[in-house]
């Protein structure tokens, strides 16, 4: 079963970011699977919070195309208003959030709004959704994206969801942002991490089958490589079994 | 009341319309399609995230402004009509007032409580503050200007003819949208008697004094899910993504699924309702409202 | 967990405690009486209107400050212990932070959303602005400073051991009090399984992550009403009014009904439970949470 | 059945203030009966809103000691949070409110908080409850109280619920108060009314069995008597039947 897709690897890596006992603002797509994997492995008491207005302590039994699908409500611990889930996050009760990104820069700022001038954009992206809220209010967060030079850029042209801002230490607290900001960017090629207290992303581990040179080539800024850069551990059989149980047709991980 | 009559009467051109307030579930597609058939123009659409419906109304040229946190296709990604309108002004230019999910909720609570704005700690450090004039940063807080919909259009599981609506499952910003709106139009899977709605007044979503229309329209939320009634039609969303990539295929899709369809009943005849219907029932344990 | 243990662990001296948040119904008298028995001191009590319970805690000397809209005896009028404390500093002086019902709700929403204050149009022109430092008039609005209870104590109809609480009937400011509080202590008429609470997640009042204790204490709200379980004991409120007019009769009442009573079970033995119990049942029509 | 108590008369008079179609913020005690009487007579489509979190379109079938009693929930059109009922009032949807008062002055300002210096009051009254909210936000309101010289005073020492302020025309709009303020004070002796746009209370009608001189003697300021002062119409048999149906033991009207 050692064969796996890049998405399956990303899910496995993301699931390892979830600590037992965490309240996780789950979001959509791969993170829904990451929560399921973690909950069934090393984080049995992790809870999931969904901005649609749900709290859960176990993954949905059925496949989820969206967080609002009926199986996500069965067994839910709370079905409420979105603003109540945001209230918990604004109080610092959300330990970890996941955000999807279209564009990220070296300081972890995300753009999901506009490529080019907002007045007449080259590309109009869907927008923040809950992304900006998670980026600002959750204690720490992680983003997942395809590793392409056009996506990992020196500076994003529009900051939808602030990471570590201009990269100077303490930027977030100076700006009055409550949460700690991004801790990792999980891409199709590697895992990037940020120093505590903010700053610039560096390569922490490269995914099996890929090289540091390849990562550098696909990144839009001169990339810092940590001295102890390692190879990302591949998904375990247990992780893959769990992933394939919750994404039986590969809707998220094999398309 | 029929959906055609409800939209004719209560959603005139230029209206500010809140829809899709429960996010991915209970999206009032039938109401939106009727707005398209009636050639509504100059609408301002208000919502949190919109899963395809706003994209369809934008592509049909009904929309002047979008005030929302996210517009696209949740399981498929980008909203192609939204992109064309914003990038190429096709079929027309639209104005975008960006929000986050939390800030659009607060904008509606501000209107519900009749105050000019509400403060929040979210959006600090976000460029959304630069593109939305209704978000003002001051004294370390963001002040979210009230958004007052003329009408909130909501799909629910059941309602009575007097406008008492029962909805369940995750409800997103449905409550504040209804309270903030001048009036509420409801579509429902089941039209029930007051004996059902009043048996559980805590599940009634809105003050009936704001409800101006109740339309009995089973399947009105397709392809979005309805707890206890319909699963989400993922394939339909994928098909819409494919058939909205260019103006030509979108126009064909619109003719095929909206303009060429007289009403929701005819639309439902073309859906594999049986494969989408939820068949396994999970009734809630009753609450005892006994009083003597 | 027993009520004695819940109060011992979670309501230390000096706590800010929200109670009676559903106004006249579901008042957690058993919890309040246990605070009196445990000789709690320096409490700040937070609530909308308080029907007798705050008066009892004030008379027992547990209270340093009251942050509320109204303190008395709803069917009988004035709160005699409240008057003695405010007028004669008997048994001790208390500080009063006056609110209206709307403003105390907003103070709790401010805390729930973690902002310093929320604006409102109420209280303009009221002298309450002069006596409560947490209400600031500016630019034609009143800014209501956040009130963050250390603990919200809530009585509900049913809950499970994990802290998922179902409450119904009018709920006043219960939801915002729970969200604003650092922790929640629940007493319930019935301790039920998760199969009951999770059958209706929309009726769950609070995130279980804030609930620190669930006490199965039938009748814990007496003499206040509990929809589906108990009528209001009007005669008991009248008796309390008579027996609180002077310090002496109040002290006798306190000995008789609180200090001299070991626990709620013993208290209930002295109540004509049968005449107060609601016998005619009105079950809500179930909602179908089916998902496939 | 022409025999009736002062409270029964007050309830009948109060019920006549309710127009058909009104949304009434009902409050406690006598107004609960006034809503029941009006709803069963001239105001069949009047709805009641209760700050506890209820809306009704008919009186409760059972006796109510408080608005939170179980019979008030049976048949309710909405059981919600208090803040949602306040939202409707803040939007101007509440046509009429009732407020109980301990002290009222010539301009209709109510005191339910402190007699004497708030720092060391002669009498500590229960407080606002929803009174200040109704006084400020409802379109028009009415107060009921026992007509005593110590209660109807020149100026209240503490304004819990603002009426027409200092009595100058337009005081409320200058202060930014949304609603129109008090239209009547219904006492045990008479009905006092206010001119449109604010100002000072005047005697509109004197209750049967009482005289203008008696009213003047029991009032703490030089009272204006309107030229067309009339006798208050006594409760009709229909009104009394209705009152006694909803207060069978005279809990509110015969004690």
Short mmCIF file of C-alpha atoms in Angstrom, two decimals, chain B:
data_model
loop_
_atom_site.label_atom_id
_atom_site.label_comp_id
_atom_site.label_asym_id
_atom_site.label_seq_id
_atom_site.Cartn_x
_atom_site.Cartn_y
_atom_site.Cartn_z
CA UNK B 1 -48.25 31.42 -3.05
CA UNK B 2 -46.31 30.39 -6.17
CA UNK B 3 -42.59 31.17 -6.42
CA UNK B 4 -43.29 33.25 -9.52
CA UNK B 5 -45.76 35.40 -7.58
CA UNK B 6 -43.48 35.66 -4.53
CA UNK B 7 -40.53 36.91 -6.59
CA UNK B 8 -42.73 39.19 -8.71
CA UNK B 9 -44.20 40.83 -5.63
CA UNK B 10 -41.34 40.91 -3.18
CA UNK B 11 -38.06 41.03 -5.14
CA UNK B 12 -38.21 44.03 -7.49
CA UNK B 13 -35.29 45.24 -9.60
CA UNK B 14 -32.62 46.91 -7.47
CA UNK B 15 -33.36 44.88 -4.35
CA UNK B 16 -30.72 43.92 -1.83
CA UNK B 17 -31.26 40.18 -1.42
CA UNK B 18 -29.73 37.89 1.22
CA UNK B 19 -29.55 34.23 0.11
CA UNK B 20 -27.59 31.10 0.93
CA UNK B 21 -27.29 32.16 4.55
CA UNK B 22 -26.89 28.57 5.79
CA UNK B 23 -23.77 28.32 3.58
CA UNK B 24 -23.66 25.02 1.66
CA UNK B 25 -27.05 23.74 2.83
CA UNK B 26 -30.61 24.99 2.20
CA UNK B 27 -29.64 27.27 -0.71
CA UNK B 28 -32.80 28.76 -2.28
CA UNK B 29 -31.93 27.86 -5.90
CA UNK B 30 -35.57 27.79 -7.03
CA UNK B 31 -36.05 31.39 -5.90
CA UNK B 32 -32.81 32.45 -7.59
CA UNK B 33 -33.80 30.74 -10.84
CA UNK B 34 -37.17 32.50 -10.76
CA UNK B 35 -35.34 35.85 -10.41
CA UNK B 36 -33.37 34.93 -13.54
CA UNK B 37 -36.52 33.94 -15.45
CA UNK B 38 -38.17 37.21 -14.49
CA UNK B 39 -35.08 39.07 -15.76
CA UNK B 40 -34.41 40.80 -12.45
CA UNK B 41 -31.76 43.49 -12.76
CA UNK B 42 -29.50 45.60 -10.51
CA UNK B 43 -29.69 43.23 -7.56
CA UNK B 44 -27.27 43.42 -4.64
CA UNK B 45 -26.61 39.89 -3.39
CA UNK B 46 -25.72 39.42 0.27
CA UNK B 47 -24.44 36.22 1.84
CA UNK B 48 -21.55 34.43 3.55
CA UNK B 49 -20.16 31.93 1.02
CA UNK B 50 -22.22 31.26 -2.08
CA UNK B 51 -22.08 27.79 -3.57
CA UNK B 52 -22.91 28.37 -7.28
CA UNK B 53 -26.16 30.34 -6.88
CA UNK B 54 -24.59 33.81 -6.88
CA UNK B 55 -22.41 32.73 -9.81
CA UNK B 56 -25.55 31.84 -11.78
CA UNK B 57 -27.32 35.13 -11.04
CA UNK B 58 -24.16 37.06 -11.94
CA UNK B 59 -23.80 35.16 -15.21
CA UNK B 60 -27.44 35.89 -16.03
CA UNK B 61 -26.80 39.62 -15.64
CA UNK B 62 -29.10 40.15 -12.67
CA UNK B 63 -26.44 41.52 -10.34
CA UNK B 64 -25.04 44.99 -9.69
CA UNK B 65 -23.15 44.27 -6.48
CA UNK B 66 -21.98 41.30 -4.43
CA UNK B 67 -21.59 41.75 -0.67
CA UNK B 68 -20.21 38.42 0.50
CA UNK B 69 -17.23 36.55 1.91
CA UNK B 70 -16.82 33.99 -0.87
CA UNK B 71 -18.40 33.33 -4.27
CA UNK B 72 -17.62 30.17 -6.21
CA UNK B 73 -18.38 26.47 -6.31
CA UNK B 74 -17.44 24.85 -3.02
CA UNK B 75 -16.57 21.37 -4.27
CA UNK B 76 -15.19 22.53 -7.63
CA UNK B 77 -13.44 25.83 -6.88
CA UNK B 78 -13.70 29.04 -8.87
CA UNK B 79 -16.92 30.71 -9.96
CA UNK B 80 -16.43 31.21 -13.68
CA UNK B 81 -19.29 33.69 -14.18
CA UNK B 82 -18.09 35.66 -11.18
CA UNK B 83 -14.62 35.79 -12.75
CA UNK B 84 -15.95 36.96 -16.11
CA UNK B 85 -18.00 39.71 -14.52
CA UNK B 86 -15.13 40.93 -12.32
CA UNK B 87 -12.34 40.48 -14.89
CA UNK B 88 -14.05 41.18 -18.23
CA UNK B 89 -17.29 42.96 -17.24
CA UNK B 90 -19.18 40.11 -18.96
CA UNK B 91 -22.18 40.10 -19.13
CA UNK B 92 -21.80 43.29 -17.10
CA UNK B 93 -19.50 44.88 -14.55
CA UNK B 94 -20.20 44.11 -10.90
CA UNK B 95 -19.15 45.86 -7.74
CA UNK B 96 -17.70 43.63 -4.99
CA UNK B 97 -17.87 44.43 -1.29
CA UNK B 98 -15.54 41.83 0.21
CA UNK B 99 -16.23 40.43 3.66
CA UNK B 100 -15.09 37.55 5.79
CA UNK B 101 -17.67 35.11 7.10
CA UNK B 102 -17.50 36.69 10.56
CA UNK B 103 -17.75 40.26 9.27
CA UNK B 104 -20.82 39.66 7.08
CA UNK B 105 -22.55 38.11 10.10
CA UNK B 106 -21.71 41.18 12.17
CA UNK B 107 -22.90 43.51 9.39
CA UNK B 108 -26.29 41.79 9.59
CA UNK B 109 -26.37 41.86 13.41
CA UNK B 110 -25.66 45.60 13.23
CA UNK B 111 -28.73 46.02 11.01
CA UNK B 112 -30.81 43.71 13.23
CA UNK B 113 -29.97 45.82 16.30
CA UNK B 114 -30.29 49.05 14.30
CA UNK B 115 -26.83 50.44 14.98
CA UNK B 116 -24.53 51.96 12.33
CA UNK B 117 -21.78 49.38 12.86
CA UNK B 118 -20.39 46.71 15.19
CA UNK B 119 -16.75 46.37 16.25
CA UNK B 120 -14.66 43.23 15.83
CA UNK B 121 -11.07 42.00 16.11
CA UNK B 122 -11.20 40.13 12.84
CA UNK B 123 -9.91 41.57 9.54
CA UNK B 124 -7.09 43.51 11.24
CA UNK B 125 -4.16 43.29 8.82
CA UNK B 126 -6.29 42.17 5.88
CA UNK B 127 -6.42 44.10 2.59
CA UNK B 128 -10.19 43.49 2.59
CA UNK B 129 -10.21 46.71 4.62
CA UNK B 130 -8.87 48.47 1.52
CA UNK B 131 -11.53 47.26 -0.92
CA UNK B 132 -14.70 47.40 1.23
CA UNK B 133 -15.73 50.94 2.27
CA UNK B 134 -18.03 49.40 4.89
CA UNK B 135 -15.07 48.14 6.94
CA UNK B 136 -13.30 50.84 8.93
CA UNK B 137 -10.21 50.22 11.05
CA UNK B 138 -9.99 52.43 14.12
CA UNK B 139 -8.48 52.18 17.62
CA UNK B 140 -7.28 48.62 17.03
CA UNK B 141 -10.71 47.36 16.01
CA UNK B 142 -12.56 46.97 12.73
CA UNK B 143 -15.98 48.62 12.60
CA UNK B 144 -18.35 46.66 10.36
CA UNK B 145 -21.05 48.85 8.78
CA UNK B 146 -24.60 47.52 8.96
CA UNK B 147 -25.94 45.68 5.89
CA UNK B 148 -29.75 45.82 5.64
CA UNK B 149 -31.23 43.44 3.05
CA UNK B 150 -34.56 44.44 1.55
CA UNK B 151 -35.42 40.78 1.51
CA UNK B 152 -33.96 37.55 2.90
CA UNK B 153 -34.84 34.48 0.82
CA UNK B 154 -34.61 31.29 2.86
CA UNK B 155 -35.30 27.63 2.18
CA UNK B 156 -36.38 25.54 5.18
CA UNK B 157 -37.52 22.01 5.89
CA UNK B 158 -41.06 22.97 6.90
CA UNK B 159 -43.26 26.00 7.45
CA UNK B 160 -46.91 26.85 7.94
CA UNK B 161 -48.95 29.25 5.81
CA UNK B 162 -48.57 31.97 8.45
CA UNK B 163 -44.80 32.10 7.97
CA UNK B 164 -43.59 30.12 10.95
CA UNK B 165 -40.55 28.32 9.62
CA UNK B 166 -38.73 25.35 11.13
CA UNK B 167 -35.15 24.86 9.93
CA UNK B 168 -32.48 22.56 11.34
CA UNK B 169 -28.93 21.46 10.77
CA UNK B 170 -26.19 24.08 10.52
CA UNK B 171 -27.80 27.48 9.92
CA UNK B 172 -24.83 29.82 9.39
CA UNK B 173 -26.09 33.40 9.38
CA UNK B 174 -29.74 32.63 8.63
CA UNK B 175 -31.11 34.13 11.84
CA UNK B 176 -29.36 37.50 11.60
CA UNK B 177 -30.15 37.75 7.89
CA UNK B 178 -33.86 37.34 8.62
CA UNK B 179 -33.83 39.79 11.52
CA UNK B 180 -31.85 42.35 9.52
CA UNK B 181 -34.06 42.10 6.45
CA UNK B 182 -37.07 44.29 5.83
CA UNK B 183 -39.01 41.18 4.76
CA UNK B 184 -38.53 37.42 4.42
CA UNK B 185 -39.53 35.07 1.60
CA UNK B 186 -39.59 31.40 2.56
CA UNK B 187 -39.62 28.25 0.47
CA UNK B 188 -40.16 24.92 2.19
CA UNK B 189 -39.99 21.19 1.58
CA UNK B 190 -43.22 20.68 3.49
CA UNK B 191 -46.14 23.01 4.13
CA UNK B 192 -47.43 21.97 7.55
CA UNK B 193 -50.15 23.03 9.93
CA UNK B 194 -49.66 25.43 12.83
CA UNK B 195 -50.04 22.39 15.10
CA UNK B 196 -46.60 21.28 13.86
CA UNK B 197 -44.79 24.63 13.93
CA UNK B 198 -46.24 25.83 17.24
CA UNK B 199 -45.46 22.48 18.85
CA UNK B 200 -41.83 23.71 18.94
CA UNK B 201 -41.64 27.52 19.07
CA UNK B 202 -37.89 27.35 19.80
CA UNK B 203 -37.34 25.94 16.30
CA UNK B 204 -39.19 28.82 14.64
CA UNK B 205 -36.47 30.84 12.91
CA UNK B 206 -38.08 34.24 12.40
CA UNK B 207 -40.77 36.54 13.75
CA UNK B 208 -43.75 35.89 11.48
CA UNK B 209 -44.25 39.65 11.31
CA UNK B 210 -41.35 39.83 8.81
CA UNK B 211 -42.42 36.91 6.62
CA UNK B 212 -44.25 38.08 3.47
CA UNK B 213 -44.40 34.84 1.48
CA UNK B 214 -44.33 31.09 2.06
CA UNK B 215 -43.83 28.99 -1.07
CA UNK B 216 -44.31 25.25 -0.89
CA UNK B 217 -41.55 24.13 -3.26
CA UNK B 218 -40.13 20.64 -2.63
CA UNK B 219 -36.58 20.33 -3.94
CA UNK B 220 -36.19 24.12 -4.12
CA UNK B 221 -32.66 23.81 -2.72
CA UNK B 222 -31.31 21.32 -5.30
CA UNK B 223 -28.38 20.75 -5.83
CA UNK B 224 -27.65 21.83 -2.22
CA UNK B 225 -28.43 19.48 0.67
CA UNK B 226 -31.45 19.62 2.98
CA UNK B 227 -31.03 17.73 6.26
CA UNK B 228 -33.58 14.93 6.42
CA UNK B 229 -34.72 15.45 2.81
CA UNK B 230 -31.97 15.64 0.17
CA UNK B 231 -28.27 14.86 -0.18
CA UNK B 232 -26.00 17.28 -2.00
CA UNK B 233 -25.83 16.58 -5.75
CA UNK B 234 -22.05 16.73 -6.16
CA UNK B 235 -22.21 15.66 -9.81
CA UNK B 236 -24.55 18.52 -10.63
CA UNK B 237 -22.08 21.03 -9.16
CA UNK B 238 -19.28 19.45 -11.21
CA UNK B 239 -21.46 19.63 -14.31
CA UNK B 240 -22.22 23.29 -13.60
CA UNK B 241 -18.49 24.01 -13.21
CA UNK B 242 -17.83 22.48 -16.63
CA UNK B 243 -20.81 24.18 -18.24
CA UNK B 244 -19.93 27.65 -16.93
CA UNK B 245 -16.30 27.90 -18.11
CA UNK B 246 -17.17 30.06 -21.13
CA UNK B 247 -20.03 32.43 -21.87
CA UNK B 248 -21.34 30.15 -24.59
CA UNK B 249 -21.54 27.00 -22.51
CA UNK B 250 -22.95 29.00 -19.60
CA UNK B 251 -25.69 30.50 -21.77
CA UNK B 252 -26.55 27.03 -22.98
CA UNK B 253 -26.64 25.76 -19.40
CA UNK B 254 -28.86 28.67 -18.38
CA UNK B 255 -31.28 28.00 -21.22
CA UNK B 256 -31.21 24.30 -20.45
CA UNK B 257 -31.77 24.49 -16.66
CA UNK B 258 -33.39 27.87 -15.98
CA UNK B 259 -34.77 29.94 -18.87
CA UNK B 260 -36.13 26.95 -20.72
CA UNK B 261 -37.73 25.54 -17.60
CA UNK B 262 -41.16 26.96 -16.67
CA UNK B 263 -41.00 26.19 -12.96
CA UNK B 264 -39.42 24.06 -10.24
CA UNK B 265 -41.82 21.18 -10.70
CA UNK B 266 -40.63 20.78 -14.30
CA UNK B 267 -37.01 21.13 -13.15
CA UNK B 268 -37.44 18.36 -10.59
CA UNK B 269 -38.74 15.99 -13.26
CA UNK B 270 -35.27 16.12 -14.80
CA UNK B 271 -33.44 15.29 -11.58
CA UNK B 272 -32.87 11.75 -10.33
CA UNK B 273 -34.78 12.60 -7.18
CA UNK B 274 -34.76 9.06 -5.89
CA UNK B 275 -30.96 8.82 -5.80
CA UNK B 276 -30.74 12.13 -3.93
CA UNK B 277 -33.58 11.69 -1.47
CA UNK B 278 -32.56 10.91 2.09
CA UNK B 279 -34.28 7.67 3.01
CA UNK B 280 -32.85 6.87 6.42
CA UNK B 281 -34.74 8.85 9.05
CA UNK B 282 -33.26 10.21 12.29
CA UNK B 283 -36.10 11.89 14.22
CA UNK B 284 -35.10 14.21 17.04
CA UNK B 285 -36.25 13.18 20.52
CA UNK B 286 -39.25 15.43 21.31
CA UNK B 287 -39.09 18.20 23.90
CA UNK B 288 -42.04 18.36 26.27
CA UNK B 289 -43.72 21.78 26.15
CA UNK B 290 -46.39 20.77 28.68
CA UNK B 291 -47.71 23.71 30.67
CA UNK B 292 -50.09 22.39 33.33
#
